[in-house]
Amino acid sequence: MTVRQAATTSLALGRAAQELGLRRGEFALAVQLGRVRALPDGRGGTPRFDRREIERLRDRQGFPESLRERVRTVGTADGAALASISQGRFFNLARTGHLTPVRFYVNRYHAVVWQYLAEEVRDFARHHPALLTGVAPPQVRAALAAGEDRRPRNWRGRRLGQLLRLGNDPWGRAAAIAAMLDPVTIAEVVRDPYERSRLRVLRPELVPARPKSPAGQEIVERLRQADDPDEILWHRTSLAHALRQAREESPAPRPAPGHRPQSTAAGPARHHPPGRRRGPKAPDPTARPSGARLSTAGASRARVPAATGREAPSPTAPAPSRRRAPSLFGRLWRRRAARA
């Protein structure tokens, strides 16, 4: 199949979302969840979607409401109403890991807003009625007393599972695992700088829309990195295993032997015009000679800028005597005295 034929049988992201009646955010979440299958693309570009896949979803019963309901997300207030519980109980159940967020965003007040799939909230309420009323179980109370919040870790695990399921390139899978670790840990596992560079280039975006403010970006960076020791150890081991598979598939690209960066070789020529040699460096008049003691007069002269070309007289040294030029009468008198 040629490139032109592939383009006619596939759709771009925006057109596919329009055909399915979904907004951009809903369509991106549908792709992450596997509700809509994208065409494989090993180049890491913008995904495209087979027209037959779009037609398959459009032919389903209840389209488009059924598809839109499968990607609908709710926050704490809507989730509590959907489960018929208080917002405080929903919040506690989410903190203790009973509900896994599907995504989050940072609002203008720099607060993290977690979102959950509506169908998962309904399923949880249907299968765990004992957690919805009465006194919370002891393990839930103990986790709340310890101040645990498992939402970030559960979200990272879910997001990594999505990336590993959608990715078919060994280096892309290794980059997805590395996205969960901080740069110091990555450098400890990946000693080769060229391999680290490739992982950095292929690192996927974990959050669809990053905040513009530096404070919001810092929050996103903190949430995307593993912070629990067990979680870090798990990702380190997974990254080492993924790297071995990626190296067997294709080594990381490296520069040719004997290659020198152009900036290093041509660096000095930019500072000196052609045809001119760099002469010896002029001695600094304010520099102190090695092993010599600087006198009071020398210290006074050292404080004068060299650009003036003059030396200031020392306040402690006597002023040098000046000899006056002899007058004409004095010169004639000395000449006659010499002849006599």
Short mmCIF file of C-alpha atoms in Angstrom, two decimals:
data_model
loop_
_atom_site.label_atom_id
_atom_site.label_comp_id
_atom_site.label_asym_id
_atom_site.label_seq_id
_atom_site.Cartn_x
_atom_site.Cartn_y
_atom_site.Cartn_z
CA MET A 1 0.00 0.00 0.00
CA THR A 2 1.41 3.37 -1.00
CA VAL A 3 1.51 6.47 1.19
CA ARG A 4 -1.34 8.06 -0.81
CA GLN A 5 -3.52 4.97 -0.45
CA ALA A 6 -2.82 4.82 3.31
CA ALA A 7 -3.80 8.49 3.64
CA THR A 8 -7.12 7.92 1.90
CA THR A 9 -7.99 4.92 4.10
CA SER A 10 -6.96 6.59 7.40
CA LEU A 11 -8.04 9.69 9.25
CA ALA A 12 -6.14 12.28 11.23
CA LEU A 13 -6.84 12.78 14.91
CA GLY A 14 -9.08 15.82 14.52
CA ARG A 15 -11.14 14.30 11.70
CA ALA A 16 -11.53 10.99 13.57
CA ALA A 17 -12.77 12.81 16.69
CA GLN A 18 -15.25 14.74 14.57
CA GLU A 19 -16.52 11.55 12.93
CA LEU A 20 -17.14 9.99 16.37
CA GLY A 21 -18.76 13.10 17.83
CA LEU A 22 -16.13 13.48 20.61
CA ARG A 23 -14.23 16.48 21.83
CA ARG A 24 -10.43 16.46 21.63
CA GLY A 25 -10.01 15.58 25.32
CA GLU A 26 -12.62 12.83 25.16
CA PHE A 27 -11.08 11.37 22.02
CA ALA A 28 -7.55 11.42 23.52
CA LEU A 29 -8.86 9.59 26.58
CA ALA A 30 -10.64 7.06 24.38
CA VAL A 31 -7.34 6.31 22.63
CA GLN A 32 -5.52 5.97 25.97
CA LEU A 33 -8.14 3.55 27.27
CA GLY A 34 -8.12 1.50 24.08
CA ARG A 35 -11.69 2.41 23.20
CA VAL A 36 -10.40 3.66 19.84
CA ARG A 37 -7.48 1.81 18.24
CA ALA A 38 -4.85 3.86 16.46
CA LEU A 39 -2.75 2.64 13.55
CA PRO A 40 0.76 1.47 14.52
CA ASP A 41 3.39 4.10 13.86
CA GLY A 42 6.99 3.35 14.81
CA ARG A 43 8.16 6.86 13.94
CA GLY A 44 6.51 8.47 16.96
CA GLY A 45 4.48 10.95 14.92
CA THR A 46 0.86 12.02 15.24
CA PRO A 47 -1.33 8.88 15.25
CA ARG A 48 -3.76 8.16 12.46
CA PHE A 49 -6.89 6.01 12.57
CA ASP A 50 -8.22 3.45 10.19
CA ARG A 51 -11.51 4.43 8.59
CA ARG A 52 -12.80 0.91 9.20
CA GLU A 53 -12.19 1.36 12.94
CA ILE A 54 -14.22 4.56 12.90
CA GLU A 55 -17.04 2.86 10.99
CA ARG A 56 -17.02 -0.05 13.44
CA LEU A 57 -17.62 2.31 16.36
CA ARG A 58 -20.27 4.26 14.49
CA ASP A 59 -22.22 1.06 13.76
CA ARG A 60 -22.52 0.17 17.44
CA GLN A 61 -25.91 0.39 19.11
CA GLY A 62 -26.56 3.65 20.91
CA PHE A 63 -23.86 5.58 19.06
CA PRO A 64 -22.72 8.28 19.86
CA GLU A 65 -24.14 8.45 23.40
CA SER A 66 -22.81 5.01 24.33
CA LEU A 67 -19.25 5.87 23.28
CA ARG A 68 -19.35 9.24 24.99
CA GLU A 69 -20.60 7.65 28.21
CA ARG A 70 -17.68 5.20 28.20
CA VAL A 71 -15.17 8.06 28.32
CA ARG A 72 -17.12 10.38 30.64
CA THR A 73 -15.13 11.50 33.68
CA VAL A 74 -16.33 12.84 37.04
CA GLY A 75 -14.67 14.67 39.91
CA THR A 76 -15.23 14.27 43.63
CA ALA A 77 -18.63 16.00 43.73
CA ASP A 78 -20.11 14.27 40.68
CA GLY A 79 -18.55 10.95 41.67
CA ALA A 80 -20.07 11.12 45.14
CA ALA A 81 -23.47 11.89 43.65
CA LEU A 82 -23.10 9.02 41.20
CA ALA A 83 -22.29 6.58 44.04
CA SER A 84 -24.94 8.10 46.35
CA ILE A 85 -22.42 8.83 49.11
CA SER A 86 -21.03 11.96 50.71
CA GLN A 87 -18.11 13.80 49.18
CA GLY A 88 -16.03 13.14 52.28
CA ARG A 89 -16.50 9.37 52.00
CA PHE A 90 -15.74 9.45 48.26
CA PHE A 91 -12.60 11.46 48.98
CA ASN A 92 -11.44 8.94 51.62
CA LEU A 93 -12.11 5.97 49.36
CA ALA A 94 -10.08 7.59 46.58
CA ARG A 95 -7.17 8.45 48.89
CA THR A 96 -6.97 4.88 50.16
CA GLY A 97 -6.80 3.45 46.63
CA HIS A 98 -10.30 2.06 46.22
CA LEU A 99 -10.89 4.32 43.23
CA THR A 100 -8.16 4.88 40.63
CA PRO A 101 -8.02 8.23 38.82
CA VAL A 102 -7.85 8.19 35.06
CA ARG A 103 -6.33 11.68 34.73
CA PHE A 104 -5.88 14.97 36.56
CA TYR A 105 -5.33 18.66 35.91
CA VAL A 106 -4.07 21.66 37.88
CA ASN A 107 -6.60 24.47 38.17
CA ARG A 108 -5.84 28.18 38.34
CA TYR A 109 -5.54 27.99 42.13
CA HIS A 110 -2.77 25.37 41.73
CA ALA A 111 -4.96 22.66 43.20
CA VAL A 112 -4.87 19.14 41.77
CA VAL A 113 -8.26 17.98 40.46
CA TRP A 114 -8.45 14.19 40.06
CA GLN A 115 -10.93 12.69 37.62
CA TYR A 116 -12.42 9.20 37.50
CA LEU A 117 -14.29 7.22 34.90
CA ALA A 118 -18.03 7.40 35.55
CA GLU A 119 -18.57 3.76 34.59
CA GLU A 120 -15.90 2.64 37.08
CA VAL A 121 -17.53 4.65 39.88
CA ARG A 122 -20.89 2.98 39.14
CA ASP A 123 -19.27 -0.47 39.08
CA PHE A 124 -17.51 0.18 42.39
CA ALA A 125 -20.74 1.27 44.06
CA ARG A 126 -22.49 -1.81 42.70
CA HIS A 127 -19.87 -4.33 43.85
CA HIS A 128 -18.79 -2.78 47.20
CA PRO A 129 -21.93 -1.64 49.02
CA ALA A 130 -20.37 -2.29 52.44
CA LEU A 131 -17.85 0.53 51.88
CA LEU A 132 -20.56 3.05 51.11
CA THR A 133 -22.34 3.10 54.47
CA GLY A 134 -21.52 2.64 58.11
CA VAL A 135 -18.10 2.78 59.75
CA ALA A 136 -15.11 2.49 57.46
CA PRO A 137 -13.07 -0.72 57.76
CA PRO A 138 -9.97 -0.68 60.03
CA GLN A 139 -7.50 -0.72 57.12
CA VAL A 140 -9.15 2.35 55.62
CA ARG A 141 -9.04 4.21 58.93
CA ALA A 142 -5.40 3.23 59.48
CA ALA A 143 -4.38 4.48 56.02
CA LEU A 144 -6.19 7.77 56.58
CA ALA A 145 -4.58 8.20 60.00
CA ALA A 146 -1.14 7.65 58.44
CA GLY A 147 -1.86 10.37 55.86
CA GLU A 148 -1.56 8.09 52.85
CA ASP A 149 -2.64 9.27 49.43
CA ARG A 150 -2.47 6.53 46.82
CA ARG A 151 -4.03 8.53 44.01
CA PRO A 152 -0.74 9.66 42.39
CA ARG A 153 0.78 6.19 42.47
CA ASN A 154 -2.37 4.52 41.15
CA TRP A 155 -2.60 7.07 38.35
CA ARG A 156 1.05 6.54 37.38
CA GLY A 157 0.57 2.77 37.28
CA ARG A 158 -2.52 3.11 35.14
CA ARG A 159 -0.89 5.59 32.76
CA LEU A 160 2.20 3.41 32.36
CA GLY A 161 0.02 0.40 31.58
CA GLN A 162 -1.71 2.40 28.85
CA LEU A 163 1.60 3.44 27.29
CA LEU A 164 3.05 -0.07 27.39
CA ARG A 165 -0.11 -1.49 25.85
CA LEU A 166 -0.16 1.02 23.00
CA GLY A 167 3.58 1.01 22.30
CA ASN A 168 5.23 -1.58 20.05
CA ASP A 169 8.78 -0.20 19.94
CA PRO A 170 11.29 -1.49 22.56
CA TRP A 171 12.90 1.93 22.99
CA GLY A 172 9.47 3.54 23.27
CA ARG A 173 8.51 1.13 26.05
CA ALA A 174 11.77 1.84 27.87
CA ALA A 175 11.13 5.59 27.50
CA ALA A 176 7.66 5.17 29.00
CA ILE A 177 9.13 3.47 32.07
CA ALA A 178 11.85 6.11 32.36
CA ALA A 179 9.16 8.81 32.36
CA MET A 180 8.17 7.64 35.84
CA LEU A 181 11.65 8.22 37.32
CA ASP A 182 13.68 11.30 38.18
CA PRO A 183 16.82 12.18 36.16
CA VAL A 184 19.22 11.07 38.92
CA THR A 185 17.70 7.59 39.09
CA ILE A 186 17.71 7.32 35.30
CA ALA A 187 21.41 8.20 35.21
CA GLU A 188 22.11 5.47 37.76
CA VAL A 189 20.33 2.82 35.68
CA VAL A 190 21.31 4.09 32.21
CA ARG A 191 25.04 4.85 32.29
CA ASP A 192 25.37 5.46 28.54
CA PRO A 193 24.68 9.17 27.71
CA TYR A 194 23.56 8.29 24.16
CA GLU A 195 20.96 5.89 25.52
CA ARG A 196 19.75 8.53 27.97
CA SER A 197 19.46 10.98 25.10
CA ARG A 198 17.33 8.56 23.11
CA LEU A 199 15.06 7.90 26.08
CA ARG A 200 14.69 11.64 26.59
CA VAL A 201 13.69 12.17 22.95
CA LEU A 202 11.14 9.34 23.02
CA ARG A 203 9.67 10.18 26.42
CA PRO A 204 5.87 10.36 26.09
CA GLU A 205 3.67 13.09 27.47
CA LEU A 206 1.91 11.75 30.53
CA VAL A 207 -0.41 14.74 30.92
CA PRO A 208 -2.30 15.96 27.81
CA ALA A 209 -2.22 19.68 28.67
CA ARG A 210 0.52 21.03 30.88
CA PRO A 211 -0.14 24.19 32.90
CA LYS A 212 1.58 27.37 31.78
CA SER A 213 2.59 28.66 35.21
CA PRO A 214 5.91 27.46 36.70
CA ALA A 215 4.14 26.46 39.91
CA GLY A 216 1.68 24.30 37.99
CA GLN A 217 4.47 22.67 35.98
CA GLU A 218 6.31 21.86 39.18
CA ILE A 219 3.19 20.13 40.54
CA VAL A 220 2.89 18.04 37.38
CA GLU A 221 6.56 17.04 37.56
CA ARG A 222 6.16 16.01 41.18
CA LEU A 223 3.10 13.87 40.42
CA ARG A 224 4.58 12.11 37.40
CA GLN A 225 7.71 10.90 39.27
CA ALA A 226 7.61 7.86 41.52
CA ASP A 227 8.20 8.77 45.17
CA ASP A 228 7.60 5.50 47.05
CA PRO A 229 10.74 3.32 47.53
CA ASP A 230 8.94 0.16 46.40
CA GLU A 231 7.57 1.92 43.33
CA ILE A 232 11.00 3.33 42.43
CA LEU A 233 12.62 -0.09 42.79
CA TRP A 234 9.97 -1.66 40.59
CA HIS A 235 10.48 0.92 37.83
CA ARG A 236 14.29 0.63 38.07
CA THR A 237 14.09 -3.12 37.55
CA SER A 238 11.59 -2.75 34.72
CA LEU A 239 13.75 -0.11 33.01
CA ALA A 240 16.88 -2.29 33.17
CA HIS A 241 14.96 -5.20 31.64
CA ALA A 242 13.44 -3.00 28.92
CA LEU A 243 16.88 -1.59 28.08
CA ARG A 244 18.32 -5.05 27.51
CA GLN A 245 15.54 -5.81 25.06
CA ALA A 246 15.97 -2.45 23.31
CA ARG A 247 19.73 -2.94 22.91
CA GLU A 248 19.17 -6.34 21.32
CA GLU A 249 16.65 -4.83 18.92
CA SER A 250 18.72 -1.79 17.89
CA PRO A 251 21.55 0.02 19.71
CA ALA A 252 21.23 3.71 20.45
CA PRO A 253 22.58 5.94 17.63
CA ARG A 254 26.07 7.32 18.15
CA PRO A 255 28.27 9.82 16.26
CA ALA A 256 30.71 8.48 13.69
CA PRO A 257 34.25 7.60 14.91
CA GLY A 258 36.56 10.58 14.90
CA HIS A 259 33.66 13.02 14.75
CA ARG A 260 34.39 16.35 16.41
CA PRO A 261 31.73 18.92 17.22
CA GLN A 262 31.87 21.85 14.82
CA SER A 263 31.65 24.42 17.59
CA THR A 264 34.86 23.09 19.21
CA ALA A 265 36.94 23.11 16.03
CA ALA A 266 35.77 26.49 14.77
CA GLY A 267 35.55 28.19 18.10
CA PRO A 268 38.85 30.19 18.21
CA ALA A 269 38.49 31.38 14.59
CA ARG A 270 35.37 33.34 15.46
CA HIS A 271 37.23 35.47 17.98
CA HIS A 272 40.22 36.47 15.79
CA PRO A 273 40.00 37.82 12.24
CA PRO A 274 41.81 35.82 9.52
CA GLY A 275 45.37 36.90 8.83
CA ARG A 276 45.99 38.16 12.35
CA ARG A 277 47.83 36.24 14.99
CA ARG A 278 47.09 36.41 18.60
CA GLY A 279 50.03 38.20 20.15
CA PRO A 280 51.44 37.67 23.63
CA LYS A 281 49.34 38.84 26.45
CA ALA A 282 50.42 42.22 27.80
CA PRO A 283 51.64 42.13 31.40
CA ASP A 284 49.18 43.33 33.96
CA PRO A 285 50.68 46.40 35.75
CA THR A 286 48.51 45.64 38.77
CA ALA A 287 49.69 42.02 39.09
CA ARG A 288 51.87 41.19 42.07
CA PRO A 289 55.18 39.44 41.19
CA SER A 290 55.56 35.94 42.56
CA GLY A 291 57.64 35.82 45.73
CA ALA A 292 58.01 39.61 45.96
CA ARG A 293 56.67 41.95 48.61
CA LEU A 294 54.66 44.87 47.38
CA SER A 295 55.99 48.18 48.69
CA THR A 296 53.89 51.09 49.81
CA ALA A 297 54.70 53.07 46.69
CA GLY A 298 53.98 50.05 44.48
CA ALA A 299 50.64 49.52 46.19
CA SER A 300 49.69 53.12 45.47
CA ARG A 301 50.66 52.75 41.83
CA ALA A 302 48.70 49.49 41.54
CA ARG A 303 45.46 51.24 42.34
CA VAL A 304 45.73 53.48 39.27
CA PRO A 305 44.07 52.06 36.11
CA ALA A 306 46.57 51.04 33.45
CA ALA A 307 44.64 52.93 30.77
CA THR A 308 45.77 56.33 32.15
CA GLY A 309 49.46 55.69 31.36
CA ARG A 310 50.55 57.59 34.53
CA GLU A 311 51.47 56.53 37.99
CA ALA A 312 50.24 58.40 41.00
CA PRO A 313 52.97 59.57 43.39
CA SER A 314 53.06 57.80 46.70
CA PRO A 315 51.90 59.88 49.66
CA THR A 316 54.76 58.52 51.78
CA ALA A 317 57.66 58.56 49.30
CA PRO A 318 59.55 61.87 48.76
CA ALA A 319 58.79 63.67 45.55
CA PRO A 320 61.54 63.29 42.93
CA SER A 321 63.78 66.36 42.48
CA ARG A 322 63.60 68.18 39.14
CA ARG A 323 66.72 69.76 37.55
CA ARG A 324 66.12 73.11 35.87
CA ALA A 325 67.66 73.69 32.44
CA PRO A 326 70.68 76.07 32.66
CA SER A 327 70.21 79.56 31.25
CA LEU A 328 72.24 81.02 28.34
CA PHE A 329 74.43 83.15 30.69
CA GLY A 330 75.25 80.08 32.78
CA ARG A 331 76.32 78.07 29.72
CA LEU A 332 78.63 80.88 28.47
CA TRP A 333 80.21 81.30 31.92
CA ARG A 334 81.00 77.60 32.19
CA ARG A 335 82.50 77.57 28.66
CA ARG A 336 84.89 80.47 29.47
CA ALA A 337 85.92 78.86 32.72
CA ALA A 338 86.82 75.68 30.85
CA ARG A 339 89.07 77.58 28.36
CA ALA A 340 90.96 79.35 31.15
#
